[in-house]
Amino acid sequence: MIHVLILSDIHHIVKSLSIWIRTDPSLCILDATPHLIRNINHLPDNTVIIVDINLVKIEPLIKQISEKYRVILYSGSMEIMDIPCHLQKTSSGFFNAYTSPEEIIKIVLGCI
């Protein structure tokens, strides 16, 4: 089983992505509770973290989590000006709001 954590300040993004990801029985959504976020370095090893690139402090967060977990960047738009820089610094995957649910599942499954 692959655990998936979605980090976004926008509730409908988390809800939509969670619904899509739950369609695959091999994926398990982790709730981004304050306790879980404080203890982010203690997640299961087979965790994939989807990070909304619009989070305020994305740089230190990506640096912290990408050393231990697979990271997938998410953008709510087609604009990708900052994404190449993030992708070069980590071995992150990427999808945006226009990516089909099937492709999102493939990206998540391809990370582990």
mmCIF file with all atom_site columns, N, CA and C in Angstrom, residues 42-104:
data_model
loop_
_atom_site.group_PDB
_atom_site.id
_atom_site.type_symbol
_atom_site.label_atom_id
_atom_site.label_alt_id
_atom_site.label_comp_id
_atom_site.label_asym_id
_atom_site.label_entity_id
_atom_site.label_seq_id
_atom_site.pdbx_PDB_ins_code
_atom_site.Cartn_x
_atom_site.Cartn_y
_atom_site.Cartn_z
_atom_site.occupancy
_atom_site.B_iso_or_equiv
_atom_site.pdbx_formal_charge
_atom_site.auth_seq_id
_atom_site.auth_comp_id
_atom_site.auth_asym_id
_atom_site.auth_atom_id
_atom_site.pdbx_PDB_model_num
ATOM 1   N N  . HIS A 1 42  ? 8.264  11.320 10.246  1.00 0.00 ? 42  HIS A N  1
ATOM 2   C CA . HIS A 1 42  ? 7.962  9.985  10.772  1.00 0.00 ? 42  HIS A CA 1
ATOM 3   C C  . HIS A 1 42  ? 6.832  9.304  10.008  1.00 0.00 ? 42  HIS A C  1
ATOM 4   N N  . LEU A 1 43  ? 6.627  9.695  8.778   1.00 0.00 ? 43  LEU A N  1
ATOM 5   C CA . LEU A 1 43  ? 5.620  9.053  7.934   1.00 0.00 ? 43  LEU A CA 1
ATOM 6   C C  . LEU A 1 43  ? 6.141  7.696  7.472   1.00 0.00 ? 43  LEU A C  1
ATOM 7   N N  . PRO A 1 44  ? 5.239  6.810  7.035   1.00 0.00 ? 44  PRO A N  1
ATOM 8   C CA . PRO A 1 44  ? 5.720  5.536  6.482   1.00 0.00 ? 44  PRO A CA 1
ATOM 9   C C  . PRO A 1 44  ? 6.682  5.777  5.312   1.00 0.00 ? 44  PRO A C  1
ATOM 10  N N  . ASP A 1 45  ? 7.641  4.893  5.143   1.00 0.00 ? 45  ASP A N  1
ATOM 11  C CA . ASP A 1 45  ? 8.645  5.054  4.083   1.00 0.00 ? 45  ASP A CA 1
ATOM 12  C C  . ASP A 1 45  ? 8.041  5.092  2.684   1.00 0.00 ? 45  ASP A C  1
ATOM 13  N N  . ASN A 1 46  ? 6.937  4.417  2.483   1.00 0.00 ? 46  ASN A N  1
ATOM 14  C CA . ASN A 1 46  ? 6.320  4.368  1.156   1.00 0.00 ? 46  ASN A CA 1
ATOM 15  C C  . ASN A 1 46  ? 5.267  5.467  0.988   1.00 0.00 ? 46  ASN A C  1
ATOM 16  N N  . THR A 1 47  ? 5.593  6.657  1.464   1.00 0.00 ? 47  THR A N  1
ATOM 17  C CA . THR A 1 47  ? 4.684  7.800  1.366   1.00 0.00 ? 47  THR A CA 1
ATOM 18  C C  . THR A 1 47  ? 5.070  8.686  0.190   1.00 0.00 ? 47  THR A C  1
ATOM 19  N N  . VAL A 1 48  ? 4.062  9.093  -0.554  1.00 0.00 ? 48  VAL A N  1
ATOM 20  C CA . VAL A 1 48  ? 4.214  10.076 -1.625  1.00 0.00 ? 48  VAL A CA 1
ATOM 21  C C  . VAL A 1 48  ? 3.524  11.342 -1.135  1.00 0.00 ? 48  VAL A C  1
ATOM 22  N N  . ILE A 1 49  ? 4.198  12.478 -1.250  1.00 0.00 ? 49  ILE A N  1
ATOM 23  C CA . ILE A 1 49  ? 3.619  13.736 -0.782  1.00 0.00 ? 49  ILE A CA 1
ATOM 24  C C  . ILE A 1 49  ? 3.344  14.636 -1.978  1.00 0.00 ? 49  ILE A C  1
ATOM 25  N N  . ILE A 1 50  ? 2.077  14.997 -2.131  1.00 0.00 ? 50  ILE A N  1
ATOM 26  C CA . ILE A 1 50  ? 1.673  15.928 -3.183  1.00 0.00 ? 50  ILE A CA 1
ATOM 27  C C  . ILE A 1 50  ? 1.670  17.319 -2.562  1.00 0.00 ? 50  ILE A C  1
ATOM 28  N N  . VAL A 1 51  ? 2.448  18.233 -3.142  1.00 0.00 ? 51  VAL A N  1
ATOM 29  C CA . VAL A 1 51  ? 2.610  19.575 -2.591  1.00 0.00 ? 51  VAL A CA 1
ATOM 30  C C  . VAL A 1 51  ? 2.068  20.605 -3.574  1.00 0.00 ? 51  VAL A C  1
ATOM 31  N N  . ASP A 1 52  ? 1.124  21.399 -3.125  1.00 0.00 ? 52  ASP A N  1
ATOM 32  C CA . ASP A 1 52  ? 0.595  22.513 -3.911  1.00 0.00 ? 52  ASP A CA 1
ATOM 33  C C  . ASP A 1 52  ? 1.694  23.575 -3.995  1.00 0.00 ? 52  ASP A C  1
ATOM 34  N N  . ILE A 1 53  ? 2.080  23.961 -5.196  1.00 0.00 ? 53  ILE A N  1
ATOM 35  C CA . ILE A 1 53  ? 3.185  24.920 -5.326  1.00 0.00 ? 53  ILE A CA 1
ATOM 36  C C  . ILE A 1 53  ? 2.813  26.310 -4.837  1.00 0.00 ? 53  ILE A C  1
ATOM 37  N N  . ASN A 1 54  ? 1.561  26.529 -4.499  1.00 0.00 ? 54  ASN A N  1
ATOM 38  C CA . ASN A 1 54  ? 1.143  27.828 -3.985  1.00 0.00 ? 54  ASN A CA 1
ATOM 39  C C  . ASN A 1 54  ? 1.252  27.939 -2.473  1.00 0.00 ? 54  ASN A C  1
ATOM 40  N N  . LEU A 1 55  ? 1.797  26.920 -1.813  1.00 0.00 ? 55  LEU A N  1
ATOM 41  C CA . LEU A 1 55  ? 2.027  27.026 -0.378  1.00 0.00 ? 55  LEU A CA 1
ATOM 42  C C  . LEU A 1 55  ? 3.047  28.130 -0.124  1.00 0.00 ? 55  LEU A C  1
ATOM 43  N N  . VAL A 1 56  ? 2.868  28.832 0.975   1.00 0.00 ? 56  VAL A N  1
ATOM 44  C CA . VAL A 1 56  ? 3.691  30.007 1.253   1.00 0.00 ? 56  VAL A CA 1
ATOM 45  C C  . VAL A 1 56  ? 5.173  29.669 1.399   1.00 0.00 ? 56  VAL A C  1
ATOM 46  N N  . LYS A 1 57  ? 5.501  28.668 2.170   1.00 0.00 ? 57  LYS A N  1
ATOM 47  C CA . LYS A 1 57  ? 6.911  28.337 2.430   1.00 0.00 ? 57  LYS A CA 1
ATOM 48  C C  . LYS A 1 57  ? 7.281  27.032 1.742   1.00 0.00 ? 57  LYS A C  1
ATOM 49  N N  . ILE A 1 58  ? 7.147  27.014 0.445   1.00 0.00 ? 58  ILE A N  1
ATOM 50  C CA . ILE A 1 58  ? 7.346  25.763 -0.297  1.00 0.00 ? 58  ILE A CA 1
ATOM 51  C C  . ILE A 1 58  ? 8.818  25.347 -0.375  1.00 0.00 ? 58  ILE A C  1
ATOM 52  N N  . GLU A 1 59  ? 9.729  26.281 -0.528  1.00 0.00 ? 59  GLU A N  1
ATOM 53  C CA . GLU A 1 59  ? 11.155 25.931 -0.691  1.00 0.00 ? 59  GLU A CA 1
ATOM 54  C C  . GLU A 1 59  ? 11.699 25.112 0.477   1.00 0.00 ? 59  GLU A C  1
ATOM 55  N N  . PRO A 1 60  ? 11.579 25.605 1.725   1.00 0.00 ? 60  PRO A N  1
ATOM 56  C CA . PRO A 1 60  ? 12.120 24.792 2.822   1.00 0.00 ? 60  PRO A CA 1
ATOM 57  C C  . PRO A 1 60  ? 11.364 23.480 3.009   1.00 0.00 ? 60  PRO A C  1
ATOM 58  N N  . LEU A 1 61  ? 10.072 23.489 2.727   1.00 0.00 ? 61  LEU A N  1
ATOM 59  C CA . LEU A 1 61  ? 9.276  22.269 2.856   1.00 0.00 ? 61  LEU A CA 1
ATOM 60  C C  . LEU A 1 61  ? 9.743  21.205 1.873   1.00 0.00 ? 61  LEU A C  1
ATOM 61  N N  . ILE A 1 62  ? 9.902  21.592 0.614   1.00 0.00 ? 62  ILE A N  1
ATOM 62  C CA . ILE A 1 62  ? 10.360 20.630 -0.397  1.00 0.00 ? 62  ILE A CA 1
ATOM 63  C C  . ILE A 1 62  ? 11.740 20.096 -0.039  1.00 0.00 ? 62  ILE A C  1
ATOM 64  N N  . LYS A 1 63  ? 12.608 20.976 0.409   1.00 0.00 ? 63  LYS A N  1
ATOM 65  C CA . LYS A 1 63  ? 13.960 20.544 0.785   1.00 0.00 ? 63  LYS A CA 1
ATOM 66  C C  . LYS A 1 63  ? 13.904 19.537 1.932   1.00 0.00 ? 63  LYS A C  1
ATOM 67  N N  . GLN A 1 64  ? 13.059 19.802 2.913   1.00 0.00 ? 64  GLN A N  1
ATOM 68  C CA . GLN A 1 64  ? 12.949 18.921 4.076   1.00 0.00 ? 64  GLN A CA 1
ATOM 69  C C  . GLN A 1 64  ? 12.392 17.549 3.706   1.00 0.00 ? 64  GLN A C  1
ATOM 70  N N  . ILE A 1 65  ? 11.317 17.517 2.940   1.00 0.00 ? 65  ILE A N  1
ATOM 71  C CA . ILE A 1 65  ? 10.646 16.236 2.702   1.00 0.00 ? 65  ILE A CA 1
ATOM 72  C C  . ILE A 1 65  ? 11.211 15.447 1.532   1.00 0.00 ? 65  ILE A C  1
ATOM 73  N N  . SER A 1 66  ? 11.841 16.116 0.574   1.00 0.00 ? 66  SER A N  1
ATOM 74  C CA . SER A 1 66  ? 12.306 15.397 -0.618  1.00 0.00 ? 66  SER A CA 1
ATOM 75  C C  . SER A 1 66  ? 13.513 14.506 -0.341  1.00 0.00 ? 66  SER A C  1
ATOM 76  N N  . GLU A 1 67  ? 14.178 14.710 0.775   1.00 0.00 ? 67  GLU A N  1
ATOM 77  C CA . GLU A 1 67  ? 15.311 13.855 1.120   1.00 0.00 ? 67  GLU A CA 1
ATOM 78  C C  . GLU A 1 67  ? 14.857 12.460 1.550   1.00 0.00 ? 67  GLU A C  1
ATOM 79  N N  . LYS A 1 68  ? 13.625 12.364 2.071   1.00 0.00 ? 68  LYS A N  1
ATOM 80  C CA . LYS A 1 68  ? 13.145 11.084 2.592   1.00 0.00 ? 68  LYS A CA 1
ATOM 81  C C  . LYS A 1 68  ? 11.963 10.515 1.803   1.00 0.00 ? 68  LYS A C  1
ATOM 82  N N  . TYR A 1 69  ? 11.144 11.384 1.216   1.00 0.00 ? 69  TYR A N  1
ATOM 83  C CA . TYR A 1 69  ? 9.915  10.942 0.558   1.00 0.00 ? 69  TYR A CA 1
ATOM 84  C C  . TYR A 1 69  ? 9.883  11.390 -0.893  1.00 0.00 ? 69  TYR A C  1
ATOM 85  N N  . ARG A 1 70  ? 9.076  10.686 -1.678  1.00 0.00 ? 70  ARG A N  1
ATOM 86  C CA . ARG A 1 70  ? 8.853  11.098 -3.068  1.00 0.00 ? 70  ARG A CA 1
ATOM 87  C C  . ARG A 1 70  ? 7.885  12.270 -3.049  1.00 0.00 ? 70  ARG A C  1
ATOM 88  N N  . VAL A 1 71  ? 8.178  13.285 -3.834  1.00 0.00 ? 71  VAL A N  1
ATOM 89  C CA . VAL A 1 71  ? 7.366  14.501 -3.873  1.00 0.00 ? 71  VAL A CA 1
ATOM 90  C C  . VAL A 1 71  ? 6.791  14.671 -5.271  1.00 0.00 ? 71  VAL A C  1
ATOM 91  N N  . ILE A 1 72  ? 5.526  15.058 -5.309  1.00 0.00 ? 72  ILE A N  1
ATOM 92  C CA . ILE A 1 72  ? 4.876  15.413 -6.563  1.00 0.00 ? 72  ILE A CA 1
ATOM 93  C C  . ILE A 1 72  ? 4.350  16.828 -6.392  1.00 0.00 ? 72  ILE A C  1
ATOM 94  N N  . LEU A 1 73  ? 4.714  17.701 -7.302  1.00 0.00 ? 73  LEU A N  1
ATOM 95  C CA . LEU A 1 73  ? 4.250  19.084 -7.245  1.00 0.00 ? 73  LEU A CA 1
ATOM 96  C C  . LEU A 1 73  ? 2.934  19.221 -7.995  1.00 0.00 ? 73  LEU A C  1
ATOM 97  N N  . TYR A 1 74  ? 2.050  20.048 -7.445  1.00 0.00 ? 74  TYR A N  1
ATOM 98  C CA . TYR A 1 74  ? 0.747  20.292 -8.057  1.00 0.00 ? 74  TYR A CA 1
ATOM 99  C C  . TYR A 1 74  ? 0.577  21.788 -8.282  1.00 0.00 ? 74  TYR A C  1
ATOM 100 N N  . SER A 1 75  ? 0.053  22.147 -9.445  1.00 0.00 ? 75  SER A N  1
ATOM 101 C CA . SER A 1 75  ? -0.269 23.541 -9.748  1.00 0.00 ? 75  SER A CA 1
ATOM 102 C C  . SER A 1 75  ? -1.724 23.616 -10.190 1.00 0.00 ? 75  SER A C  1
ATOM 103 N N  . GLY A 1 76  ? -2.430 24.596 -9.671  1.00 0.00 ? 76  GLY A N  1
ATOM 104 C CA . GLY A 1 76  ? -3.823 24.797 -10.043 1.00 0.00 ? 76  GLY A CA 1
ATOM 105 C C  . GLY A 1 76  ? -3.987 25.492 -11.371 1.00 0.00 ? 76  GLY A C  1
ATOM 106 N N  . SER A 1 77  ? -2.906 25.832 -12.017 1.00 0.00 ? 77  SER A N  1
ATOM 107 C CA . SER A 1 77  ? -2.996 26.511 -13.311 1.00 0.00 ? 77  SER A CA 1
ATOM 108 C C  . SER A 1 77  ? -2.005 25.883 -14.279 1.00 0.00 ? 77  SER A C  1
ATOM 109 N N  . MET A 1 78  ? -2.015 26.391 -15.486 1.00 0.00 ? 78  MET A N  1
ATOM 110 C CA . MET A 1 78  ? -1.064 25.893 -16.487 1.00 0.00 ? 78  MET A CA 1
ATOM 111 C C  . MET A 1 78  ? 0.270  26.617 -16.401 1.00 0.00 ? 78  MET A C  1
ATOM 112 N N  . GLU A 1 79  ? 0.320  27.705 -15.637 1.00 0.00 ? 79  GLU A N  1
ATOM 113 C CA . GLU A 1 79  ? 1.573  28.450 -15.518 1.00 0.00 ? 79  GLU A CA 1
ATOM 114 C C  . GLU A 1 79  ? 2.577  27.617 -14.736 1.00 0.00 ? 79  GLU A C  1
ATOM 115 N N  . ILE A 1 80  ? 3.744  27.469 -15.300 1.00 0.00 ? 80  ILE A N  1
ATOM 116 C CA . ILE A 1 80  ? 4.757  26.625 -14.655 1.00 0.00 ? 80  ILE A CA 1
ATOM 117 C C  . ILE A 1 80  ? 6.091  27.352 -14.501 1.00 0.00 ? 80  ILE A C  1
ATOM 118 N N  . MET A 1 81  ? 6.045  28.640 -14.293 1.00 0.00 ? 81  MET A N  1
ATOM 119 C CA . MET A 1 81  ? 7.289  29.414 -14.247 1.00 0.00 ? 81  MET A CA 1
ATOM 120 C C  . MET A 1 81  ? 8.232  28.947 -13.136 1.00 0.00 ? 81  MET A C  1
ATOM 121 N N  . ASP A 1 82  ? 7.710  28.632 -11.944 1.00 0.00 ? 82  ASP A N  1
ATOM 122 C CA . ASP A 1 82  ? 8.569  28.227 -10.833 1.00 0.00 ? 82  ASP A CA 1
ATOM 123 C C  . ASP A 1 82  ? 8.871  26.735 -10.825 1.00 0.00 ? 82  ASP A C  1
ATOM 124 N N  . ILE A 1 83  ? 8.113  25.977 -11.551 1.00 0.00 ? 83  ILE A N  1
ATOM 125 C CA . ILE A 1 83  ? 8.224  24.529 -11.453 1.00 0.00 ? 83  ILE A CA 1
ATOM 126 C C  . ILE A 1 83  ? 9.557  23.979 -11.949 1.00 0.00 ? 83  ILE A C  1
ATOM 127 N N  . PRO A 1 84  ? 10.118 24.424 -13.075 1.00 0.00 ? 84  PRO A N  1
ATOM 128 C CA . PRO A 1 84  ? 11.414 23.864 -13.490 1.00 0.00 ? 84  PRO A CA 1
ATOM 129 C C  . PRO A 1 84  ? 12.484 23.973 -12.414 1.00 0.00 ? 84  PRO A C  1
ATOM 130 N N  . CYS A 1 85  ? 12.497 25.061 -11.691 1.00 0.00 ? 85  CYS A N  1
ATOM 131 C CA . CYS A 1 85  ? 13.486 25.245 -10.621 1.00 0.00 ? 85  CYS A CA 1
ATOM 132 C C  . CYS A 1 85  ? 13.267 24.211 -9.517  1.00 0.00 ? 85  CYS A C  1
ATOM 133 N N  . HIS A 1 86  ? 12.007 23.964 -9.125  1.00 0.00 ? 86  HIS A N  1
ATOM 134 C CA . HIS A 1 86  ? 11.712 22.959 -8.098  1.00 0.00 ? 86  HIS A CA 1
ATOM 135 C C  . HIS A 1 86  ? 12.045 21.554 -8.596  1.00 0.00 ? 86  HIS A C  1
ATOM 136 N N  . LEU A 1 87  ? 11.735 21.279 -9.852  1.00 0.00 ? 87  LEU A N  1
ATOM 137 C CA . LEU A 1 87  ? 11.979 19.948 -10.402 1.00 0.00 ? 87  LEU A CA 1
ATOM 138 C C  . LEU A 1 87  ? 13.469 19.640 -10.498 1.00 0.00 ? 87  LEU A C  1
ATOM 139 N N  . GLN A 1 88  ? 14.277 20.655 -10.760 1.00 0.00 ? 88  GLN A N  1
ATOM 140 C CA . GLN A 1 88  ? 15.724 20.451 -10.850 1.00 0.00 ? 88  GLN A CA 1
ATOM 141 C C  . GLN A 1 88  ? 16.336 20.175 -9.483  1.00 0.00 ? 88  GLN A C  1
ATOM 142 N N  . LYS A 1 89  ? 15.771 20.776 -8.436  1.00 0.00 ? 89  LYS A N  1
ATOM 143 C CA . LYS A 1 89  ? 16.325 20.608 -7.096  1.00 0.00 ? 89  LYS A CA 1
ATOM 144 C C  . LYS A 1 89  ? 15.979 19.263 -6.477  1.00 0.00 ? 89  LYS A C  1
ATOM 145 N N  . THR A 1 90  ? 14.897 18.663 -6.921  1.00 0.00 ? 90  THR A N  1
ATOM 146 C CA . THR A 1 90  ? 14.469 17.373 -6.381  1.00 0.00 ? 90  THR A CA 1
ATOM 147 C C  . THR A 1 90  ? 14.126 16.458 -7.546  1.00 0.00 ? 90  THR A C  1
ATOM 148 N N  . SER A 1 91  ? 13.850 15.228 -7.229  1.00 0.00 ? 91  SER A N  1
ATOM 149 C CA . SER A 1 91  ? 13.389 14.319 -8.283  1.00 0.00 ? 91  SER A CA 1
ATOM 150 C C  . SER A 1 91  ? 11.866 14.241 -8.227  1.00 0.00 ? 91  SER A C  1
ATOM 151 N N  . SER A 1 92  ? 11.243 15.402 -8.202  1.00 0.00 ? 92  SER A N  1
ATOM 152 C CA . SER A 1 92  ? 9.793  15.495 -8.066  1.00 0.00 ? 92  SER A CA 1
ATOM 153 C C  . SER A 1 92  ? 9.073  15.189 -9.361  1.00 0.00 ? 92  SER A C  1
ATOM 154 N N  . GLY A 1 93  ? 7.851  14.688 -9.211  1.00 0.00 ? 93  GLY A N  1
ATOM 155 C CA . GLY A 1 93  ? 6.944  14.581 -10.337 1.00 0.00 ? 93  GLY A CA 1
ATOM 156 C C  . GLY A 1 93  ? 6.126  15.864 -10.394 1.00 0.00 ? 93  GLY A C  1
ATOM 157 N N  . PHE A 1 94  ? 5.246  15.972 -11.380 1.00 0.00 ? 94  PHE A N  1
ATOM 158 C CA . PHE A 1 94  ? 4.434  17.180 -11.506 1.00 0.00 ? 94  PHE A CA 1
ATOM 159 C C  . PHE A 1 94  ? 3.130  16.875 -12.224 1.00 0.00 ? 94  PHE A C  1
ATOM 160 N N  . PHE A 1 95  ? 2.054  17.527 -11.789 1.00 0.00 ? 95  PHE A N  1
ATOM 161 C CA . PHE A 1 95  ? 0.812  17.562 -12.551 1.00 0.00 ? 95  PHE A CA 1
ATOM 162 C C  . PHE A 1 95  ? 0.094  18.858 -12.227 1.00 0.00 ? 95  PHE A C  1
ATOM 163 N N  . ASN A 1 96  ? -0.861 19.230 -13.090 1.00 0.00 ? 96  ASN A N  1
ATOM 164 C CA . ASN A 1 96  ? -1.622 20.447 -12.833 1.00 0.00 ? 96  ASN A CA 1
ATOM 165 C C  . ASN A 1 96  ? -3.114 20.157 -12.883 1.00 0.00 ? 96  ASN A C  1
ATOM 166 N N  . ALA A 1 97  ? -3.908 21.205 -12.762 1.00 0.00 ? 97  ALA A N  1
ATOM 167 C CA . ALA A 1 97  ? -5.363 21.062 -12.700 1.00 0.00 ? 97  ALA A CA 1
ATOM 168 C C  . ALA A 1 97  ? -5.946 20.475 -13.975 1.00 0.00 ? 97  ALA A C  1
ATOM 169 N N  . TYR A 1 98  ? -5.196 20.467 -15.049 1.00 0.00 ? 98  TYR A N  1
ATOM 170 C CA . TYR A 1 98  ? -5.679 19.966 -16.331 1.00 0.00 ? 98  TYR A CA 1
ATOM 171 C C  . TYR A 1 98  ? -5.268 18.514 -16.589 1.00 0.00 ? 98  TYR A C  1
ATOM 172 N N  . THR A 1 99  ? -4.575 17.907 -15.639 1.00 0.00 ? 99  THR A N  1
ATOM 173 C CA . THR A 1 99  ? -4.159 16.517 -15.766 1.00 0.00 ? 99  THR A CA 1
ATOM 174 C C  . THR A 1 99  ? -5.345 15.613 -15.442 1.00 0.00 ? 99  THR A C  1
ATOM 175 N N  . SER A 1 100 ? -5.543 14.593 -16.238 1.00 0.00 ? 100 SER A N  1
ATOM 176 C CA . SER A 1 100 ? -6.685 13.692 -16.019 1.00 0.00 ? 100 SER A CA 1
ATOM 177 C C  . SER A 1 100 ? -6.481 12.879 -14.738 1.00 0.00 ? 100 SER A C  1
ATOM 178 N N  . PRO A 1 101 ? -7.577 12.473 -14.094 1.00 0.00 ? 101 PRO A N  1
ATOM 179 C CA . PRO A 1 101 ? -7.451 11.643 -12.886 1.00 0.00 ? 101 PRO A CA 1
ATOM 180 C C  . PRO A 1 101 ? -6.652 10.363 -13.128 1.00 0.00 ? 101 PRO A C  1
ATOM 181 N N  . GLU A 1 102 ? -6.814 9.772  -14.291 1.00 0.00 ? 102 GLU A N  1
ATOM 182 C CA . GLU A 1 102 ? -6.072 8.550  -14.601 1.00 0.00 ? 102 GLU A CA 1
ATOM 183 C C  . GLU A 1 102 ? -4.568 8.804  -14.628 1.00 0.00 ? 102 GLU A C  1
ATOM 184 N N  . GLU A 1 103 ? -4.171 9.933  -15.200 1.00 0.00 ? 103 GLU A N  1
ATOM 185 C CA . GLU A 1 103 ? -2.745 10.280 -15.256 1.00 0.00 ? 103 GLU A CA 1
ATOM 186 C C  . GLU A 1 103 ? -2.203 10.597 -13.868 1.00 0.00 ? 103 GLU A C  1
ATOM 187 N N  . ILE A 1 104 ? -3.014 11.237 -13.029 1.00 0.00 ? 104 ILE A N  1
ATOM 188 C CA . ILE A 1 104 ? -2.584 11.535 -11.659 1.00 0.00 ? 104 ILE A CA 1
ATOM 189 C C  . ILE A 1 104 ? -2.277 10.234 -10.925 1.00 0.00 ? 104 ILE A C  1
#
